[in-house]
Amino acid sequence: MTAPLKRWWPLALLLALTAAPYSALPLPGLLDGPLGSPGSLQLIALCLLYGGLATGYDLLLGRTGLLSFGHALYFATGLYATDLAMLDLDLDLVPAAVFGTACSTVLALALGSVSLRVTGIGFSMVTLAFAQAGAILVQRNPGGRTGGEEGRSAPAQHLPDALVGIQNTANLYWIALAYLVLTLAVVHWTTSSPTGRVWAGIRENERRVEVLGLRPYGFKLLAFTVSGTLAGAGGVVHLLLTGGATPQAAGSDATLALLVMVVLGGSGTRWGPLLGGVLYTWAAHRLGDLANSATVADLPPVLRVPLSQPLFLLGTLFVAVVYLLPGGLAKLPARLRAGRAPAAAAPATALPEGAA
Amino acid sequence: MSTVVLLACTGLGLGALYFLVASGLSLVFGLMDVLNFAHGALLSVGAYAAWWAATDGHLGFWLAVAFGTVVGTAASVLLELVLIRPLYARPRDQILATVGVGLALPALLMGIWGSDARPFPQPAALSGTVDLLGATVPVNRFVLVAAALAVLLLLRLFLARTRYGLIVRAGVEDRAMVTALGIDVRRAFTLVFAIGGAAASLGGALAGLYFGSVNPSQGTGLLVFAFVVVVMGGTGSVTGAAVASVGVGLVQQFANYAAVPGLGAAGLGDLSVVVLLAVLLLVKPRGLTGRLA
């Protein structure tokens, strides 16, 4: 790879992605229709959105070392708060989106300040409990606001005309792309700032950060809030892309999906979570198609049953990645280059101490 | 009065179920620092094995429960030996691997037996009710409480009176020191995993009795509350888990009864548990027993 190509490939990729709606390139096997068709654009937009969400989630997991199991809560808050602001408060899209994202920020700040009082895995369990409470609240449909199991669709009268209808899928696609670029920029900017250095220090050894005279609590809370805000903005994009809010967005499976994406792609790397998010979303859609296809229905039960369950395949894939590919896909080129000495890449610390 | 008694018995039954899940989770976590996300899936395996033995296998209820427990224990040991043990040098990857298993196993159960709830055959002796202080309480509540008490007693005896119990307790305190003293703590890991799997799958089989049916997502649903119990009780503490389970079960049942109009029937109980957790963390960040979380 020549030096300019190495330096400028993200920009070239961005230009190519921006121009994708004008292309009629067929990608058989990867996409059902040609690249610029609404169906393909919708799928790519979802892939880009989840790439951005996974990148935002990695701000916690890979950059600060916080294993949160409640990220879906802030995503769902952005999603539902924006939708309900349009439906019940009669706001237009832009103020509603600002409101929804602000709700995520405030909620992340409030719940983060409680859950960060416990460290290590206790933090994971507490975030999970909060997210579960949120998921239950959405399911129970308090006062008929969230629409329960069915969710609520976004009101067309409050959306700009350019975002409604199948002929405008390209505009939604560009919004998803803009969200991804925004997330990458925020994560890149914050992690290379002095605060980001402290985050990396907390990830490596929290005790040493304390010894240096810094209080990790505030830095962790900042990471939690920034990450929650990014997730809330992602919720707004999801609302536009799918045209409504459904309770699946709030469930613990949604957080676990983000976790799988980040680990699949490579936690703590710049492009890994993006890669993992895109691949996972694409695979989940294609596996869903595979599960319903006639080829699978004709197989003997031993093969048919596992293949008809996308979650089984993804869970197994996840275990395989954790096992065989520590560091995820982003570390794969380096591992291949390292050749026949993969054992040296594994951390040599046997039986590390539990985090105090 | 009769309502209070009924609610208390139901809450205790639910708490007993939480304890069966949380005790193993707490021990495994206290000793190995592995948060086992597959614990709910083990519960589901136990529940489905017991259900299968009771329906297709035509076994009696108690034999079916024993069969479910054995299958769940075997699955648990297999999980530890095949997936967890090779990853000892990478603690976070151990958790991630259990997340993958926790996703895959319920999906597999769903693929084989469908996503609908299957009715669990109720033995005649346990499907009746008893009158207690004017309330009519289903017998299965007491079965769960008795099972949980038996498990608590056995665990405490094991931890206090046996050599391996001593190793487990010492390992919870300081694993590196136990290893430094020349004791192979890994065998204790497998043992604790087996005990946790046995308690969880027993809980799964009895959950079929309590809820009247089994479904693939039951285990994962209970797991979240078991996590709450573990955090509240303090990790590695069986007694703390028991106290916290009873508290969570009772709070949930009574809050459900007092459900405010508009929030739906069963929402308030689950929410109040989380509020209880938040308050406890604000007041005592280290859990009820004051251990390091």
XYZ file of N, CA, C and O in Angstrom, chain B residues 46-156:
444
model
N -32.045 -26.434 32.485
C -32.625 -27.254 33.540
C -34.135 -27.344 33.421
O -34.729 -28.427 33.554
N -34.764 -26.204 33.134
C -36.222 -26.168 33.034
C -36.702 -27.039 31.878
O -37.638 -27.841 32.030
N -36.042 -26.919 30.712
C -36.490 -27.695 29.559
C -36.199 -29.177 29.723
O -36.995 -30.024 29.281
N -35.044 -29.483 30.359
C -34.730 -30.897 30.583
C -35.781 -31.516 31.497
O -36.277 -32.622 31.229
N -36.155 -30.803 32.566
C -37.168 -31.325 33.488
C -38.515 -31.456 32.781
O -39.223 -32.460 32.938
N -38.838 -30.439 31.972
C -40.111 -30.482 31.249
C -40.156 -31.664 30.285
O -41.137 -32.389 30.182
N -39.001 -31.865 29.578
C -38.938 -32.957 28.610
C -39.078 -34.304 29.316
O -39.805 -35.184 28.850
N -38.373 -34.444 30.466
C -38.432 -35.706 31.204
C -39.845 -35.956 31.722
O -40.316 -37.096 31.747
N -40.538 -34.880 32.112
C -41.872 -35.059 32.692
C -42.924 -35.344 31.630
O -43.914 -36.029 31.908
N -42.742 -34.825 30.412
C -43.753 -35.050 29.372
C -43.370 -36.214 28.466
O -44.003 -37.254 28.494
N -42.280 -36.039 27.680
C -41.901 -37.094 26.737
C -41.288 -38.299 27.437
O -41.419 -39.426 26.965
N -40.585 -38.048 28.547
C -39.909 -39.144 29.241
C -40.802 -39.886 30.228
O -40.418 -40.920 30.738
N -42.011 -39.340 30.491
C -42.990 -39.947 31.404
C -42.401 -40.246 32.771
O -42.745 -41.252 33.393
N -41.484 -39.408 33.240
C -40.959 -39.584 34.593
C -41.880 -38.865 35.570
O -42.626 -37.964 35.195
N -41.805 -39.295 36.838
C -42.548 -38.590 37.871
C -41.949 -37.215 38.101
O -40.842 -36.908 37.617
N -42.655 -36.371 38.853
C -42.212 -34.986 39.002
C -40.821 -34.887 39.614
O -39.941 -34.212 39.083
N -40.614 -35.589 40.731
C -39.329 -35.441 41.422
C -38.185 -35.991 40.610
O -37.092 -35.425 40.590
N -38.445 -37.115 39.895
C -37.405 -37.671 39.029
C -37.088 -36.675 37.906
O -35.930 -36.479 37.529
N -38.127 -36.017 37.387
C -37.923 -35.050 36.313
C -37.090 -33.878 36.810
O -36.182 -33.402 36.113
N -37.391 -33.416 38.035
C -36.612 -32.307 38.603
C -35.151 -32.733 38.774
O -34.223 -31.995 38.432
N -34.956 -33.978 39.262
C -33.592 -34.479 39.431
C -32.894 -34.563 38.082
O -31.721 -34.161 37.940
N -33.602 -35.036 37.073
C -33.025 -35.140 35.739
C -32.623 -33.749 35.227
O -31.518 -33.558 34.706
N -33.521 -32.771 35.394
C -33.217 -31.404 34.955
C -31.985 -30.857 35.655
O -31.118 -30.242 35.021
N -31.883 -31.135 36.968
C -30.736 -30.638 37.724
C -29.442 -31.274 37.223
O -28.420 -30.601 37.052
N -29.504 -32.597 36.956
C -28.302 -33.291 36.486
C -27.873 -32.746 35.127
O -26.688 -32.443 34.897
N -28.836 -32.576 34.230
C -28.501 -32.071 32.894
C -27.912 -30.658 32.992
O -26.895 -30.336 32.363
N -28.542 -29.820 33.822
C -28.042 -28.456 33.980
C -26.649 -28.432 34.575
O -25.788 -27.648 34.145
N -26.388 -29.312 35.558
C -25.055 -29.381 36.163
C -24.031 -29.816 35.129
O -22.932 -29.249 35.036
N -24.394 -30.813 34.332
C -23.471 -31.293 33.303
C -23.169 -30.171 32.305
O -22.008 -29.957 31.929
N -24.209 -29.439 31.895
C -24.003 -28.337 30.955
C -23.084 -27.286 31.563
O -22.208 -26.729 30.880
N -23.264 -27.046 32.864
C -22.463 -26.050 33.554
C -20.985 -26.451 33.592
O -20.090 -25.649 33.305
N -20.732 -27.725 33.934
C -19.350 -28.208 33.991
C -18.720 -28.156 32.608
O -17.569 -27.725 32.421
N -19.496 -28.547 31.609
C -19.017 -28.504 30.224
C -18.632 -27.078 29.844
O -17.577 -26.832 29.244
N -19.488 -26.143 30.204
C -19.226 -24.725 29.893
C -17.917 -24.279 30.526
O -17.091 -23.620 29.889
N -17.717 -24.672 31.792
C -16.508 -24.243 32.484
C -15.272 -24.853 31.842
O -14.280 -24.161 31.575
N -15.340 -26.163 31.564
C -14.151 -26.849 31.054
C -13.810 -26.397 29.633
O -12.649 -26.191 29.299
N -14.845 -26.236 28.795
C -14.586 -25.980 27.371
C -14.359 -24.501 27.097
O -13.465 -24.128 26.335
N -15.162 -23.637 27.711
C -15.103 -22.224 27.336
C -14.378 -21.338 28.333
O -13.604 -20.475 27.940
N -14.649 -21.543 29.623
C -14.118 -20.597 30.607
C -12.652 -20.900 30.911
O -11.818 -19.994 30.968
N -12.317 -22.187 31.079
C -10.973 -22.544 31.518
C -9.877 -22.069 30.560
O -8.867 -21.536 31.031
N -10.043 -22.222 29.239
C -8.944 -21.768 28.374
C -8.760 -20.251 28.373
O -7.780 -19.763 27.823
N -9.694 -19.517 28.950
C -9.624 -18.059 28.868
C -9.223 -17.424 30.204
O -9.489 -16.250 30.427
N -8.568 -18.206 31.104
C -8.273 -17.651 32.423
C -7.394 -16.413 32.373
O -7.488 -15.533 33.213
N -6.528 -16.329 31.381
C -5.634 -15.171 31.319
C -6.361 -13.932 30.821
O -5.806 -12.845 30.848
N -7.613 -14.093 30.345
C -8.331 -12.947 29.775
C -9.692 -12.821 30.433
O -10.707 -13.254 29.894
N -9.758 -12.229 31.641
C -11.013 -12.228 32.422
C -12.186 -11.601 31.675
O -13.304 -12.093 31.751
N -11.932 -10.518 30.945
C -13.068 -9.898 30.257
C -13.597 -10.800 29.146
O -14.801 -10.878 28.926
N -12.702 -11.517 28.482
C -13.153 -12.414 27.429
C -13.989 -13.564 27.976
O -14.859 -14.091 27.279
N -13.708 -13.956 29.253
C -14.553 -14.982 29.865
C -15.992 -14.509 29.936
O -16.922 -15.230 29.590
N -16.170 -13.258 30.354
C -17.522 -12.708 30.447
C -18.155 -12.661 29.066
O -19.305 -13.052 28.872
N -17.370 -12.199 28.083
C -17.916 -12.080 26.730
C -18.317 -13.448 26.182
O -19.348 -13.583 25.518
N -17.506 -14.471 26.479
C -17.847 -15.813 26.002
C -19.168 -16.275 26.606
O -20.005 -16.860 25.913
N -19.384 -15.970 27.916
C -20.653 -16.385 28.511
C -21.815 -15.583 27.914
O -22.922 -16.097 27.809
N -21.548 -14.323 27.505
C -22.603 -13.555 26.827
C -23.025 -14.271 25.550
O -24.222 -14.436 25.260
N -22.023 -14.743 24.788
C -22.325 -15.462 23.545
C -23.146 -16.714 23.817
O -24.143 -16.976 23.139
N -22.747 -17.484 24.844
C -23.497 -18.701 25.181
C -24.902 -18.332 25.645
O -25.880 -18.993 25.296
N -24.984 -17.238 26.428
C -26.284 -16.787 26.910
C -27.217 -16.381 25.781
O -28.442 -16.458 25.918
N -26.663 -15.937 24.649
C -27.499 -15.631 23.491
C -27.863 -16.903 22.730
O -28.996 -17.090 22.288
N -26.854 -17.783 22.570
C -27.021 -18.918 21.666
C -27.928 -20.002 22.252
O -28.779 -20.541 21.543
N -27.759 -20.302 23.559
C -28.507 -21.428 24.123
C -30.029 -21.222 24.108
O -30.752 -22.092 23.642
N -30.537 -20.056 24.613
C -31.987 -19.868 24.521
C -32.492 -19.885 23.085
O -33.586 -20.399 22.813
N -31.664 -19.361 22.145
C -32.079 -19.392 20.744
C -32.190 -20.821 20.246
O -33.103 -21.169 19.480
N -31.258 -21.678 20.701
C -31.304 -23.081 20.299
C -32.555 -23.760 20.867
O -33.259 -24.489 20.156
N -32.857 -23.475 22.148
C -34.068 -24.037 22.758
C -35.303 -23.576 21.990
O -36.231 -24.349 21.741
N -35.273 -22.285 21.592
C -36.395 -21.734 20.836
C -36.523 -22.432 19.488
O -37.619 -22.709 19.007
N -35.353 -22.725 18.869
C -35.373 -23.397 17.579
C -35.947 -24.802 17.682
O -36.640 -25.266 16.780
N -35.662 -25.486 18.803
C -36.101 -26.877 18.920
C -37.563 -26.950 19.367
O -38.368 -27.667 18.777
N -37.927 -26.177 20.412
C -39.272 -26.328 20.978
C -40.184 -25.136 20.738
O -41.263 -25.057 21.316
N -39.734 -24.154 19.942
C -40.597 -23.022 19.636
C -40.547 -21.970 20.729
O -40.106 -22.222 21.846
N -40.994 -20.755 20.384
C -40.865 -19.651 21.332
C -42.047 -19.567 22.290
O -42.018 -18.809 23.245
N -43.099 -20.354 22.064
C -44.261 -20.281 22.958
C -43.977 -21.008 24.266
O -43.171 -21.930 24.311
N -44.672 -20.579 25.313
C -44.539 -21.232 26.607
C -45.152 -22.622 26.528
O -46.206 -22.822 25.928
N -44.447 -23.618 27.123
C -44.980 -24.984 27.187
C -45.514 -25.232 28.588
O -44.808 -25.001 29.564
N -46.748 -25.740 28.711
C -47.276 -25.996 30.060
C -46.479 -27.086 30.747
O -46.122 -28.098 30.147
N -46.148 -26.835 32.017
C -45.349 -27.769 32.801
C -46.296 -28.653 33.593
O -47.153 -28.135 34.310
N -46.188 -29.994 33.453
C -47.146 -30.860 34.167
C -47.008 -30.710 35.682
O -45.911 -30.818 36.226
N -48.133 -30.441 36.349
C -48.120 -30.221 37.790
C -48.554 -31.505 38.503
O -49.614 -32.029 38.199
N -47.720 -32.018 39.402
C -48.166 -33.198 40.158
C -49.328 -32.834 41.079
O -49.388 -31.702 41.586
N -50.235 -33.782 41.251
C -51.460 -33.504 42.004
C -51.149 -33.056 43.430
O -51.809 -32.160 43.968
N -50.094 -33.651 44.031
C -49.795 -33.351 45.432
C -49.355 -31.898 45.608
O -49.486 -31.330 46.691
N -48.820 -31.288 44.524
C -48.263 -29.950 44.673
C -49.115 -28.874 44.016
O -48.764 -27.706 44.034
N -50.224 -29.273 43.370
C -50.996 -28.261 42.654
C -52.131 -27.703 43.506
O -52.861 -26.838 43.063
N -52.274 -28.207 44.733
C -53.352 -27.733 45.581
C -52.992 -26.448 46.324
O -52.014 -25.779 46.017
N -53.804 -26.108 47.287
C -53.544 -24.933 48.107
C -53.644 -25.322 49.577
O -54.220 -26.353 49.916
N -53.064 -24.514 50.434
C -53.254 -24.713 51.878
C -53.777 -23.415 52.480
O -53.522 -22.331 51.953
N -54.498 -23.554 53.570
C -54.984 -22.368 54.262
C -53.976 -21.969 55.323
O -53.590 -22.765 56.171
N -53.524 -20.733 55.257
C -52.546 -20.251 56.221
C -53.008 -18.891 56.713
O -53.096 -17.945 55.923
N -53.335 -18.784 57.981
C -53.773 -17.523 58.587
C -54.890 -16.867 57.776
O -54.901 -15.671 57.544
N -55.800 -17.699 57.270
C -56.946 -17.168 56.547
C -56.709 -16.955 55.074
O -57.620 -16.572 54.348
N -55.479 -17.184 54.594
C -55.208 -16.998 53.171
C -55.075 -18.352 52.495
O -54.648 -19.320 53.107
N -55.467 -18.424 51.219
C -55.321 -19.649 50.453
C -54.050 -19.544 49.623
O -53.980 -18.760 48.686
N -53.031 -20.315 50.028
C -51.723 -20.177 49.390
C -51.417 -21.433 48.585
O -51.550 -22.539 49.109
N -51.012 -21.307 47.311
C -50.631 -22.484 46.521
C -49.436 -23.194 47.151
O -48.508 -22.543 47.659
N -49.453 -24.531 47.096
C -48.414 -25.322 47.755
C -47.045 -25.077 47.134
O -46.023 -25.101 47.817
N -47.016 -24.797 45.819
C -45.708 -24.736 45.156
C -44.817 -23.630 45.716
O -43.606 -23.698 45.619
N -45.419 -22.578 46.305
C -44.605 -21.539 46.970
C -43.712 -22.161 48.034
O -42.531 -21.849 48.140
N -44.327 -23.092 48.830
C -43.588 -23.692 49.933
C -42.526 -24.655 49.421
O -41.470 -24.800 50.029
N -42.806 -25.307 48.286
C -41.801 -26.201 47.704
C -40.545 -25.400 47.369
O -39.420 -25.808 47.666
N -40.756 -24.229 46.739
C -39.617 -23.388 46.360
C -38.844 -22.926 47.589
O -37.618 -22.971 47.621
N -39.594 -22.470 48.609
C -38.923 -21.979 49.819
C -38.133 -23.107 50.468
O -36.971 -22.920 50.869
N -38.741 -24.314 50.513
C -38.046 -25.452 51.123
C -36.782 -25.780 50.333
O -35.711 -26.026 50.924
N -36.884 -25.779 49.003
C -35.710 -26.083 48.175
C -34.614 -25.052 48.413
O -33.430 -25.392 48.547
N -35.011 -23.761 48.464
C -34.017 -22.704 48.655
C -33.363 -22.838 50.025
O -32.143 -22.700 50.160
N -34.162 -23.168 51.058
C -33.593 -23.328 52.395
C -32.623 -24.496 52.426
O -31.541 -24.415 53.016
N -33.001 -25.592 51.743
C -32.115 -26.762 51.697
C -30.803 -26.400 51.020
O -29.718 -26.758 51.497
N -30.897 -25.657 49.889
C -29.680 -25.277 49.177
C -28.830 -24.359 50.049
O -27.597 -24.508 50.121
N -29.479 -23.430 50.744
C -28.737 -22.511 51.618
C -28.003 -23.277 52.707
O -26.811 -23.061 52.962
N -28.734 -24.233 53.320
C -28.137 -25.018 54.398
C -26.961 -25.841 53.878
O -25.873 -25.845 54.468
N -27.176 -26.523 52.731
C -26.114 -27.357 52.170
C -24.902 -26.514 51.802
O -23.759 -26.903 52.055
N -25.154 -25.346 51.201
C -24.041 -24.482 50.797
C -23.259 -24.017 52.012
O -22.028 -23.999 51.997
N -23.979 -23.658 53.073
C -23.290 -23.170 54.268
C -22.486 -24.298 54.911
O -21.366 -24.084 55.376
